[in-house]
mmCIF file of C-alpha atoms in Angstrom:
data_model
loop_
_atom_site.group_PDB
_atom_site.id
_atom_site.type_symbol
_atom_site.label_atom_id
_atom_site.label_comp_id
_atom_site.label_asym_id
_atom_site.label_seq_id
_atom_site.Cartn_x
_atom_site.Cartn_y
_atom_site.Cartn_z
ATOM 1 C CA MET A 87 2.645 -16.811 2.658
ATOM 2 C CA ARG A 88 0.919 -14.717 5.293
ATOM 3 C CA ARG A 89 0.715 -11.001 4.611
ATOM 4 C CA THR A 90 1.485 -8.623 7.440
ATOM 5 C CA ILE A 91 0.734 -5.132 6.110
ATOM 6 C CA PHE A 92 -2.998 -5.092 6.873
ATOM 7 C CA ASN A 93 -4.649 -5.042 10.300
ATOM 8 C CA GLU A 94 -8.246 -5.422 11.500
ATOM 9 C CA ASP A 95 -9.117 -1.837 10.552
ATOM 10 C CA HIS A 96 -7.978 -2.398 6.994
ATOM 11 C CA GLU A 97 -9.939 -5.640 6.726
ATOM 12 C CA ALA A 98 -13.085 -3.981 8.102
ATOM 13 C CA PHE A 99 -12.624 -1.257 5.497
ATOM 14 C CA ARG A 100 -12.224 -3.970 2.864
ATOM 15 C CA GLU A 101 -15.585 -5.497 3.785
ATOM 16 C CA THR A 102 -17.260 -2.094 3.576
ATOM 17 C CA VAL A 103 -15.733 -1.324 0.185
ATOM 18 C CA ARG A 104 -16.585 -4.762 -1.198
ATOM 19 C CA ALA A 105 -20.223 -4.390 -0.165
ATOM 20 C CA PHE A 106 -20.323 -0.861 -1.616
ATOM 21 C CA ILE A 107 -18.940 -2.068 -4.950
ATOM 22 C CA GLU A 108 -21.469 -4.892 -5.156
ATOM 23 C CA ALA A 109 -24.374 -2.566 -4.378
ATOM 24 C CA GLU A 110 -23.424 0.701 -6.093
ATOM 25 C CA VAL A 111 -20.974 -0.101 -8.891
ATOM 26 C CA VAL A 112 -21.355 -3.603 -10.333
ATOM 27 C CA PRO A 113 -25.063 -3.243 -11.285
ATOM 28 C CA VAL A 114 -24.421 -0.061 -13.326
ATOM 29 C CA TYR A 115 -20.844 -0.549 -14.474
ATOM 30 C CA ASP A 116 -21.785 -1.551 -18.024
ATOM 31 C CA GLU A 117 -23.626 1.762 -18.364
ATOM 32 C CA TRP A 118 -20.537 3.664 -17.210
ATOM 33 C CA PHE A 119 -18.395 1.675 -19.621
ATOM 34 C CA ALA A 120 -20.652 2.551 -22.542
ATOM 35 C CA ALA A 121 -20.790 6.211 -21.534
ATOM 36 C CA GLY A 122 -17.021 6.439 -21.127
ATOM 37 C CA GLN A 123 -17.207 7.896 -17.625
ATOM 38 C CA ALA A 124 -18.719 7.478 -14.189
ATOM 39 C CA PRO A 125 -21.579 9.873 -13.377
ATOM 40 C CA ARG A 126 -20.682 12.977 -11.379
ATOM 41 C CA ASP A 127 -23.003 12.086 -8.488
ATOM 42 C CA PHE A 128 -21.059 8.861 -7.891
ATOM 43 C CA TYR A 129 -18.260 10.932 -6.385
ATOM 44 C CA TYR A 130 -20.634 12.265 -3.758
ATOM 45 C CA LYS A 131 -21.244 8.655 -2.735
ATOM 46 C CA LEU A 132 -17.498 8.086 -2.405
ATOM 47 C CA GLY A 133 -17.346 11.205 -0.260
ATOM 48 C CA GLU A 134 -20.136 9.917 1.977
ATOM 49 C CA LEU A 135 -18.291 6.617 2.310
ATOM 50 C CA GLY A 136 -15.227 8.490 3.553
ATOM 51 C CA ILE A 137 -12.968 7.432 0.664
ATOM 52 C CA PHE A 138 -11.695 10.946 -0.008
ATOM 53 C CA GLY A 139 -10.951 11.918 3.568
ATOM 54 C CA ILE A 140 -8.889 9.019 4.878
ATOM 55 C CA SER A 141 -5.607 10.924 4.996
ATOM 56 C CA VAL A 142 -7.055 14.448 5.240
ATOM 57 C CA PRO A 143 -6.466 16.048 8.674
ATOM 58 C CA GLU A 144 -9.432 15.856 11.026
ATOM 59 C CA GLU A 145 -9.704 19.639 11.328
ATOM 60 C CA PHE A 146 -10.729 19.733 7.661
ATOM 61 C CA GLY A 147 -13.258 16.910 7.853
ATOM 62 C CA GLY A 148 -11.032 13.909 7.246
ATOM 63 C CA ALA A 149 -9.963 10.902 9.291
ATOM 64 C CA GLY A 150 -6.363 12.058 9.653
ATOM 65 C CA MET A 151 -4.739 8.682 8.935
ATOM 66 C CA ASP A 152 -1.209 9.004 7.615
ATOM 67 C CA THR A 153 -1.092 5.783 5.604
ATOM 68 C CA HIS A 154 -1.535 4.496 2.063
ATOM 69 C CA LYS A 155 -2.792 1.077 3.145
ATOM 70 C CA PHE A 156 -6.451 1.975 2.777
ATOM 71 C CA GLU A 157 -5.712 3.068 -0.789
ATOM 72 C CA ALA A 158 -4.019 -0.307 -1.276
ATOM 73 C CA VAL A 159 -7.225 -2.042 -0.181
ATOM 74 C CA LEU A 160 -9.159 0.029 -2.724
ATOM 75 C CA TYR A 161 -6.815 -1.076 -5.496
ATOM 76 C CA GLU A 162 -7.319 -4.720 -4.558
ATOM 77 C CA GLU A 163 -11.085 -4.533 -4.229
ATOM 78 C CA THR A 164 -11.781 -2.617 -7.431
ATOM 79 C CA ALA A 165 -9.495 -4.975 -9.368
ATOM 80 C CA ARG A 166 -11.131 -7.998 -7.750
ATOM 81 C CA ALA A 167 -14.541 -6.819 -8.969
ATOM 82 C CA GLY A 168 -13.240 -5.810 -12.396
ATOM 83 C CA VAL A 169 -14.328 -2.176 -11.968
ATOM 84 C CA GLN A 170 -12.865 1.313 -11.682
ATOM 85 C CA PHE A 171 -14.017 4.280 -9.577
ATOM 86 C CA GLY A 172 -14.010 6.616 -12.572
ATOM 87 C CA GLY A 173 -11.390 9.358 -12.379
ATOM 88 C CA SER A 174 -11.462 9.573 -8.600
ATOM 89 C CA GLY A 175 -8.055 7.969 -8.163
ATOM 90 C CA VAL A 176 -6.360 11.155 -9.364
ATOM 91 C CA HIS A 177 -8.355 13.150 -6.806
ATOM 92 C CA VAL A 178 -6.752 11.281 -3.892
ATOM 93 C CA LEU A 179 -3.506 9.759 -5.130
ATOM 94 C CA LEU A 180 -2.214 12.663 -7.222
ATOM 95 C CA ALA A 181 -3.905 15.907 -6.197
ATOM 96 C CA LEU A 182 -4.143 15.476 -2.425
ATOM 97 C CA PRO A 183 -0.375 15.114 -1.757
ATOM 98 C CA TYR A 184 0.224 18.518 -3.368
ATOM 99 C CA ILE A 185 -2.509 20.167 -1.306
ATOM 100 C CA LYS A 186 -1.191 18.656 1.919
ATOM 101 C CA MET A 187 2.416 19.516 1.115
ATOM 102 C CA LEU A 188 2.067 22.969 -0.431
ATOM 103 C CA ALA A 189 -1.200 24.614 0.608
ATOM 104 C CA THR A 190 -1.180 27.290 3.289
ATOM 105 C CA ASP A 191 -3.553 26.981 6.237
ATOM 106 C CA GLU A 192 -5.854 29.471 4.520
ATOM 107 C CA GLN A 193 -5.823 27.441 1.321
ATOM 108 C CA LYS A 194 -6.472 24.172 3.156
ATOM 109 C CA LYS A 195 -9.503 25.731 4.820
ATOM 110 C CA ARG A 196 -10.843 26.644 1.390
ATOM 111 C CA TYR A 197 -9.922 23.454 -0.448
ATOM 112 C CA LEU A 198 -10.089 20.446 1.832
ATOM 113 C CA PRO A 199 -13.645 20.388 3.285
ATOM 114 C CA LYS A 200 -15.146 20.273 -0.219
ATOM 115 C CA PHE A 201 -12.407 17.862 -1.312
ATOM 116 C CA VAL A 202 -13.488 15.387 1.366
ATOM 117 C CA THR A 203 -17.176 15.457 0.466
ATOM 118 C CA GLY A 204 -16.627 15.231 -3.291
ATOM 119 C CA GLU A 205 -18.284 18.611 -3.740
ATOM 120 C CA GLU A 206 -15.098 19.706 -5.491
ATOM 121 C CA MET A 207 -13.249 17.090 -7.523
ATOM 122 C CA TRP A 208 -9.590 17.706 -8.322
ATOM 123 C CA ALA A 209 -7.331 16.735 -11.201
ATOM 124 C CA ILE A 210 -3.746 17.588 -12.116
ATOM 125 C CA ALA A 211 -2.602 18.918 -15.492
ATOM 126 C CA MET A 212 1.031 18.273 -16.373
ATOM 127 C CA THR A 213 1.200 16.680 -19.835
ATOM 128 C CA GLU A 214 0.975 18.838 -22.957
ATOM 129 C CA PRO A 215 0.445 17.851 -26.606
ATOM 130 C CA GLY A 216 4.160 18.261 -27.275
ATOM 131 C CA THR A 217 5.565 17.062 -23.953
ATOM 132 C CA GLY A 218 5.140 13.707 -22.244
ATOM 133 C CA SER A 219 7.877 12.492 -19.946
ATOM 134 C CA ASP A 220 9.875 15.679 -20.675
ATOM 135 C CA LEU A 221 7.918 17.999 -18.392
ATOM 136 C CA ALA A 222 10.689 20.596 -18.540
ATOM 137 C CA GLY A 223 9.589 21.244 -22.114
ATOM 138 C CA MET A 224 6.112 22.511 -21.170
ATOM 139 C CA LYS A 225 4.890 25.660 -22.948
ATOM 140 C CA THR A 226 1.871 26.683 -20.840
ATOM 141 C CA THR A 227 2.591 30.048 -19.216
ATOM 142 C CA ALA A 228 1.316 31.964 -16.188
ATOM 143 C CA LYS A 229 2.302 35.658 -16.145
ATOM 144 C CA LEU A 230 1.803 37.869 -13.115
ATOM 145 C CA SER A 231 -0.482 40.820 -13.780
ATOM 146 C CA GLU A 232 0.839 44.356 -13.488
ATOM 147 C CA ASP A 233 -1.116 44.979 -10.291
ATOM 148 C CA GLY A 234 0.137 41.713 -8.775
ATOM 149 C CA THR A 235 -3.343 40.365 -7.948
ATOM 150 C CA HIS A 236 -3.485 37.455 -10.351
ATOM 151 C CA TYR A 237 -1.667 35.368 -12.942
ATOM 152 C CA VAL A 238 -2.787 35.134 -16.562
ATOM 153 C CA LEU A 239 -2.747 31.497 -17.711
ATOM 154 C CA ASN A 240 -2.382 30.498 -21.367
ATOM 155 C CA GLY A 241 -1.730 27.118 -22.943
ATOM 156 C CA ALA A 242 -3.086 23.602 -23.342
ATOM 157 C CA LYS A 243 -2.881 20.233 -21.611
ATOM 158 C CA THR A 244 -3.800 16.727 -22.707
ATOM 159 C CA PHE A 245 -4.387 13.248 -21.236
ATOM 160 C CA ILE A 246 -5.875 14.843 -18.108
ATOM 161 C CA THR A 247 -7.597 12.116 -16.103
ATOM 162 C CA GLY A 248 -10.651 13.437 -14.290
ATOM 163 C CA GLY A 249 -10.564 16.469 -16.545
ATOM 164 C CA VAL A 250 -14.220 16.332 -17.574
ATOM 165 C CA HIS A 251 -15.707 16.325 -14.079
ATOM 166 C CA ALA A 252 -12.981 18.337 -12.310
ATOM 167 C CA ASP A 253 -13.936 21.422 -10.325
ATOM 168 C CA LYS A 254 -10.338 22.297 -9.479
ATOM 169 C CA VAL A 255 -7.211 21.445 -11.459
ATOM 170 C CA ILE A 256 -3.609 21.753 -10.323
ATOM 171 C CA VAL A 257 -2.046 23.256 -13.428
ATOM 172 C CA CYS A 258 1.698 23.239 -14.061
ATOM 173 C CA ALA A 259 2.809 26.332 -15.947
ATOM 174 C CA ARG A 260 5.891 28.361 -16.679
ATOM 175 C CA THR A 261 6.278 31.535 -14.618
ATOM 176 C CA ALA A 262 9.859 32.073 -15.797
ATOM 177 C CA ALA A 263 12.016 30.954 -18.678
ATOM 178 C CA PRO A 264 14.350 27.991 -18.194
ATOM 179 C CA THR A 265 17.999 28.817 -17.643
ATOM 180 C CA ALA A 266 20.974 27.511 -19.580
ATOM 181 C CA GLU A 267 22.010 25.577 -16.488
ATOM 182 C CA ASP A 268 18.570 24.207 -15.591
ATOM 183 C CA ARG A 269 15.747 23.540 -18.056
ATOM 184 C CA ARG A 270 13.487 22.667 -15.117
ATOM 185 C CA HIS A 271 13.627 26.131 -13.594
ATOM 186 C CA GLY A 272 10.599 28.386 -13.829
ATOM 187 C CA ILE A 273 7.664 25.976 -13.401
ATOM 188 C CA SER A 274 4.945 26.778 -10.852
ATOM 189 C CA LEU A 275 1.761 25.073 -9.663
ATOM 190 C CA PHE A 276 -1.676 26.665 -9.470
ATOM 191 C CA ALA A 277 -5.072 25.552 -8.159
ATOM 192 C CA VAL A 278 -7.310 26.611 -11.024
ATOM 193 C CA ASP A 279 -11.102 26.867 -10.779
ATOM 194 C CA THR A 280 -12.618 25.180 -13.839
ATOM 195 C CA LYS A 281 -15.448 27.741 -13.883
ATOM 196 C CA SER A 282 -12.941 30.508 -14.645
ATOM 197 C CA GLU A 283 -13.492 32.547 -17.803
ATOM 198 C CA GLY A 284 -11.200 31.322 -20.572
ATOM 199 C CA TYR A 285 -10.934 27.804 -19.152
ATOM 200 C CA SER A 286 -12.356 25.137 -21.432
ATOM 201 C CA VAL A 287 -12.580 21.364 -21.653
ATOM 202 C CA GLY A 288 -11.887 20.057 -25.124
ATOM 203 C CA ARG A 289 -12.367 16.510 -26.345
ATOM 204 C CA LYS A 290 -13.178 13.722 -23.917
ATOM 205 C CA LEU A 291 -10.525 11.340 -25.167
ATOM 206 C CA ASP A 292 -11.498 7.913 -26.487
ATOM 207 C CA LYS A 293 -9.073 5.592 -24.696
ATOM 208 C CA LEU A 294 -8.134 1.957 -25.216
ATOM 209 C CA GLY A 295 -8.670 1.161 -21.535
ATOM 210 C CA LEU A 296 -9.827 2.751 -18.261
ATOM 211 C CA ARG A 297 -13.027 3.526 -20.119
ATOM 212 C CA THR A 298 -14.958 4.777 -17.093
ATOM 213 C CA SER A 299 -12.256 7.295 -16.226
ATOM 214 C CA ASP A 300 -12.942 10.625 -17.926
ATOM 215 C CA THR A 301 -9.809 11.900 -19.649
ATOM 216 C CA ALA A 302 -9.767 15.184 -21.517
ATOM 217 C CA GLU A 303 -7.899 17.954 -23.259
ATOM 218 C CA LEU A 304 -7.856 21.317 -21.496
ATOM 219 C CA ALA A 305 -7.263 24.819 -22.860
ATOM 220 C CA PHE A 306 -6.520 28.105 -21.106
ATOM 221 C CA VAL A 307 -7.020 31.461 -22.816
ATOM 222 C CA ASP A 308 -6.166 34.413 -20.567
ATOM 223 C CA VAL A 309 -7.484 32.600 -17.516
ATOM 224 C CA LYS A 310 -7.127 34.768 -14.416
ATOM 225 C CA VAL A 311 -5.785 32.812 -11.432
ATOM 226 C CA PRO A 312 -5.717 34.744 -8.133
ATOM 227 C CA VAL A 313 -2.288 34.898 -6.496
ATOM 228 C CA GLU A 314 -3.967 33.235 -3.494
ATOM 229 C CA ASP A 315 -4.175 30.053 -5.578
ATOM 230 C CA LEU A 316 -0.445 29.669 -6.211
ATOM 231 C CA LEU A 317 0.614 26.390 -4.587
ATOM 232 C CA GLY A 318 3.986 26.598 -2.889
ATOM 233 C CA GLU A 319 6.650 28.964 -4.153
ATOM 234 C CA GLU A 320 7.004 30.371 -7.621
ATOM 235 C CA ASN A 321 9.386 28.550 -9.981
ATOM 236 C CA LYS A 322 9.812 25.504 -7.719
ATOM 237 C CA GLY A 323 7.128 23.393 -9.351
ATOM 238 C CA PHE A 324 9.465 20.853 -10.921
ATOM 239 C CA TYR A 325 10.945 20.082 -7.513
ATOM 240 C CA TYR A 326 7.439 19.594 -6.103
ATOM 241 C CA LEU A 327 6.508 17.290 -8.977
ATOM 242 C CA GLY A 328 9.589 15.164 -8.386
ATOM 243 C CA HIS A 329 8.882 14.974 -4.657
ATOM 244 C CA ASN A 330 5.505 13.306 -5.203
ATOM 245 C CA LEU A 331 6.483 10.966 -8.024
ATOM 246 C CA ALA A 332 7.376 8.179 -5.575
ATOM 247 C CA SER A 333 3.816 7.972 -4.237
ATOM 248 C CA GLU A 334 2.354 8.164 -7.757
ATOM 249 C CA ARG A 335 4.568 5.331 -8.959
ATOM 250 C CA TRP A 336 3.766 3.304 -5.863
ATOM 251 C CA GLY A 337 0.075 3.631 -6.740
ATOM 252 C CA ILE A 338 0.649 2.402 -10.276
ATOM 253 C CA ALA A 339 2.785 -0.486 -9.008
ATOM 254 C CA PHE A 340 0.263 -1.582 -6.399
ATOM 255 C CA GLY A 341 -2.631 -1.196 -8.804
ATOM 256 C CA ALA A 342 -0.842 -3.324 -11.394
ATOM 257 C CA TYR A 343 -0.142 -6.062 -8.854
ATOM 258 C CA ALA A 344 -3.823 -6.002 -7.831
ATOM 259 C CA GLN A 345 -4.871 -6.351 -11.467
ATOM 260 C CA ALA A 346 -2.561 -9.335 -11.954
ATOM 261 C CA LYS A 347 -3.996 -10.978 -8.854
ATOM 262 C CA ALA A 348 -7.524 -10.383 -10.127
ATOM 263 C CA ALA A 349 -6.631 -11.823 -13.538
ATOM 264 C CA VAL A 350 -5.581 -15.126 -11.957
ATOM 265 C CA ARG A 351 -8.849 -15.185 -10.033
ATOM 266 C CA PHE A 352 -10.895 -14.573 -13.205
ATOM 267 C CA ALA A 353 -8.969 -17.192 -15.176
ATOM 268 C CA LYS A 354 -9.178 -19.814 -12.433
ATOM 269 C CA GLN A 355 -12.935 -19.389 -12.204
ATOM 270 C CA TYR A 356 -13.353 -19.499 -15.982
ATOM 271 C CA VAL A 357 -11.286 -22.653 -16.615
ATOM 272 C CA GLN A 358 -13.148 -24.503 -13.869
ATOM 273 C CA GLU A 359 -16.493 -23.705 -15.506
ATOM 274 C CA ARG A 360 -15.593 -23.900 -19.218
ATOM 275 C CA THR A 361 -15.697 -27.359 -20.808
ATOM 276 C CA VAL A 362 -13.840 -28.470 -23.946
ATOM 277 C CA PHE A 363 -13.541 -32.006 -25.343
ATOM 278 C CA GLY A 364 -15.868 -33.103 -22.548
ATOM 279 C CA LYS A 365 -13.596 -31.874 -19.748
ATOM 280 C CA PRO A 366 -13.170 -28.653 -17.788
ATOM 281 C CA VAL A 367 -10.309 -26.536 -19.191
ATOM 282 C CA ALA A 368 -8.788 -26.682 -15.701
ATOM 283 C CA HIS A 369 -8.279 -30.429 -16.150
ATOM 284 C CA PHE A 370 -5.511 -30.004 -18.731
ATOM 285 C CA GLN A 371 -1.886 -29.904 -17.620
ATOM 286 C CA ASN A 372 -1.108 -26.817 -19.672
ATOM 287 C CA THR A 373 -3.838 -24.896 -17.863
ATOM 288 C CA LYS A 374 -2.481 -25.926 -14.477
ATOM 289 C CA PHE A 375 1.083 -25.035 -15.436
ATOM 290 C CA GLU A 376 0.096 -21.644 -16.859
ATOM 291 C CA LEU A 377 -1.925 -20.644 -13.803
ATOM 292 C CA ALA A 378 0.764 -21.957 -11.441
ATOM 293 C CA ALA A 379 3.374 -19.817 -13.205
ATOM 294 C CA CYS A 380 1.069 -16.805 -13.072
ATOM 295 C CA GLN A 381 0.432 -17.342 -9.356
ATOM 296 C CA ALA A 382 4.177 -17.463 -8.671
ATOM 297 C CA GLU A 383 4.628 -14.138 -10.449
ATOM 298 C CA VAL A 384 1.718 -12.596 -8.536
ATOM 299 C CA ASP A 385 3.230 -13.781 -5.243
ATOM 300 C CA ALA A 386 6.485 -12.036 -6.123
ATOM 301 C CA ALA A 387 4.698 -8.837 -7.188
ATOM 302 C CA GLU A 388 2.686 -8.860 -3.969
ATOM 303 C CA ALA A 389 5.892 -8.974 -1.932
ATOM 304 C CA VAL A 390 7.360 -6.062 -3.892
ATOM 305 C CA ALA A 391 4.135 -4.041 -3.651
ATOM 306 C CA ASP A 392 3.784 -4.666 0.081
ATOM 307 C CA ARG A 393 7.398 -3.729 0.748
ATOM 308 C CA ALA A 394 6.977 -0.508 -1.223
ATOM 309 C CA THR A 395 3.811 0.281 0.753
ATOM 310 C CA GLU A 396 5.614 -0.068 4.068
ATOM 311 C CA ALA A 397 8.496 2.072 2.816
ATOM 312 C CA LEU A 398 6.123 4.765 1.534
ATOM 313 C CA ASP A 399 4.244 4.923 4.833
ATOM 314 C CA ALA A 400 7.557 5.238 6.666
ATOM 315 C CA GLY A 401 8.648 8.061 4.355
ATOM 316 C CA GLU A 402 11.546 5.945 3.113
ATOM 317 C CA LEU A 403 10.540 5.015 -0.440
ATOM 318 C CA THR A 404 13.287 6.402 -2.672
ATOM 319 C CA PRO A 405 12.724 7.442 -6.299
ATOM 320 C CA ALA A 406 14.778 4.456 -7.491
ATOM 321 C CA GLU A 407 12.867 2.011 -5.273
ATOM 322 C CA ALA A 408 9.555 3.414 -6.508
ATOM 323 C CA ALA A 409 10.773 3.090 -10.094
ATOM 324 C CA SER A 410 11.863 -0.502 -9.456
ATOM 325 C CA ALA A 411 8.509 -1.418 -7.913
ATOM 326 C CA LYS A 412 6.612 0.183 -10.798
ATOM 327 C CA LEU A 413 8.772 -1.496 -13.423
ATOM 328 C CA PHE A 414 8.532 -4.938 -11.842
ATOM 329 C CA CYS A 415 4.840 -4.935 -10.950
ATOM 330 C CA THR A 416 3.668 -3.485 -14.259
ATOM 331 C CA GLU A 417 5.752 -5.925 -16.286
ATOM 332 C CA VAL A 418 4.465 -8.840 -14.185
ATOM 333 C CA ALA A 419 0.881 -7.659 -14.677
ATOM 334 C CA HIS A 420 1.440 -7.414 -18.431
ATOM 335 C CA ARG A 421 2.630 -11.021 -18.636
ATOM 336 C CA VAL A 422 0.084 -12.484 -16.234
ATOM 337 C CA ILE A 423 -2.974 -10.761 -17.669
ATOM 338 C CA ASP A 424 -1.984 -11.734 -21.202
ATOM 339 C CA ARG A 425 -1.623 -15.405 -20.213
ATOM 340 C CA CYS A 426 -4.894 -15.368 -18.284
ATOM 341 C CA LEU A 427 -6.707 -13.881 -21.273
ATOM 342 C CA GLN A 428 -5.243 -16.657 -23.436
ATOM 343 C CA LEU A 429 -6.813 -19.233 -21.146
ATOM 344 C CA HIS A 430 -10.216 -17.658 -21.854
ATOM 345 C CA GLY A 431 -9.836 -18.366 -25.562
ATOM 346 C CA GLY A 432 -12.043 -16.269 -27.833
ATOM 347 C CA TYR A 433 -14.230 -15.163 -24.947
ATOM 348 C CA GLY A 434 -11.245 -13.392 -23.431
ATOM 349 C CA TYR A 435 -11.419 -10.936 -26.315
ATOM 350 C CA MET A 436 -15.004 -9.954 -25.513
ATOM 351 C CA ASN A 437 -15.574 -6.852 -23.385
ATOM 352 C CA GLU A 438 -18.376 -8.588 -21.512
ATOM 353 C CA TYR A 439 -15.673 -10.575 -19.724
ATOM 354 C CA PRO A 440 -13.679 -8.696 -17.079
ATOM 355 C CA ILE A 441 -10.379 -10.149 -18.313
ATOM 356 C CA ALA A 442 -10.768 -8.267 -21.624
ATOM 357 C CA ARG A 443 -11.349 -4.961 -19.855
ATOM 358 C CA LEU A 444 -8.494 -5.702 -17.495
ATOM 359 C CA TYR A 445 -6.190 -6.348 -20.431
ATOM 360 C CA ALA A 446 -6.951 -2.932 -21.891
ATOM 361 C CA ASP A 447 -6.913 -1.131 -18.525
ATOM 362 C CA ASN A 448 -3.520 -2.545 -17.639
ATOM 363 C CA ARG A 449 -1.677 -1.460 -20.768
ATOM 364 C CA VAL A 450 -1.259 2.173 -19.712
ATOM 365 C CA ASN A 451 0.556 1.206 -16.503
ATOM 366 C CA ARG A 452 3.807 0.867 -18.439
ATOM 367 C CA ILE A 453 3.338 4.349 -19.920
ATOM 368 C CA TYR A 454 1.931 6.852 -17.443
ATOM 369 C CA GLY A 455 3.740 7.950 -14.322
ATOM 370 C CA GLY A 456 6.914 7.490 -16.383
ATOM 371 C CA THR A 457 7.395 4.808 -19.040
ATOM 372 C CA SER A 458 9.166 1.525 -18.329
ATOM 373 C CA GLU A 459 12.132 2.933 -20.226
ATOM 374 C CA ILE A 460 12.282 5.954 -17.903
ATOM 375 C CA MET A 461 12.056 3.621 -14.892
ATOM 376 C CA LYS A 462 15.056 1.659 -16.184
ATOM 377 C CA THR A 463 16.989 4.910 -16.627
ATOM 378 C CA ILE A 464 16.280 5.924 -13.017
ATOM 379 C CA ILE A 465 17.267 2.508 -11.667
ATOM 380 C CA ALA A 466 20.438 2.406 -13.743
ATOM 381 C CA LYS A 467 21.458 5.875 -12.556
ATOM 382 C CA ASP A 468 20.919 4.802 -8.943
ATOM 383 C CA MET A 469 23.197 1.822 -9.654
ATOM 384 C CA GLY A 470 25.919 4.232 -10.700
ATOM 385 C CA LEU A 471 25.627 3.296 -14.371
#
């Protein structure tokens, strides 16, 4: 089946990214994996390549392209090579939409030029030790000072991807108590400088997968945040978070599809090279049937991911459609990657093989951005159930 979502510009970008990965990432990726993070200077290289500025307006140093298709190419190419770009995905996929949607012109002038170059890396801090999917239960507070010049931030966050290297973090905090009618009321968003007094990075978390992506705990003790760094309006943060969930879930869906596609590629190559009982593993009927079934599932996930991409670019991807795409693509990836690892036999369990790393990396897709159970709840509600 011929795909139609990519044009010549996207394919030229693909060639550039593939060459960059082969030259700058693959040779050192084992070192990143062992260290549990990509080095900070790698993000400057991504900035030089133009990765961070694709959808940033030209007046702030970007390319001004209003599309997610270049991000889609990145998902496919990193998965194909069995690598990750550290925690940089959060910088573009999660943080940038909030800056573009909420920042004033003055804020954009301060934030975006350094965002594009990688001089300032961004993360977003929503999850707290006691709150996961229930963001309305967050306890972190931001109280306006008596003179009205700054907010005083107190609290803690966890599972913050990019949290170790971040220079700026969009922090979700309570600026007012929830009401009896609406638990979601009273949340606001702030662009917090990580060099601020009272801001600290706790443990770099030891994760099952996504090993090169730095993920950390954060703590705030009387951190002063200038009122000029409030993003959007006070107390409307939960609405803003909901507005951008569709693009976040699209990214997880597309990334999962790309991982499933890569898994089939890894398994196909392995079974053609590996010999058992005097024959290539690919010779056996079970191998052919397993890979054929996996390919059929990947074809279906590709169609769903592509359709969601087109809808997102057109501004028409609904929360339920995004939830459906995430649920389907992540569940497909789970099944496909597991079956492809099985075809590797014992070697599939070794981290030196990309399928093992892919297996671990993929597992979180059914958890973050909303669990599969939450996705089913959203879909069911949209069905009127």
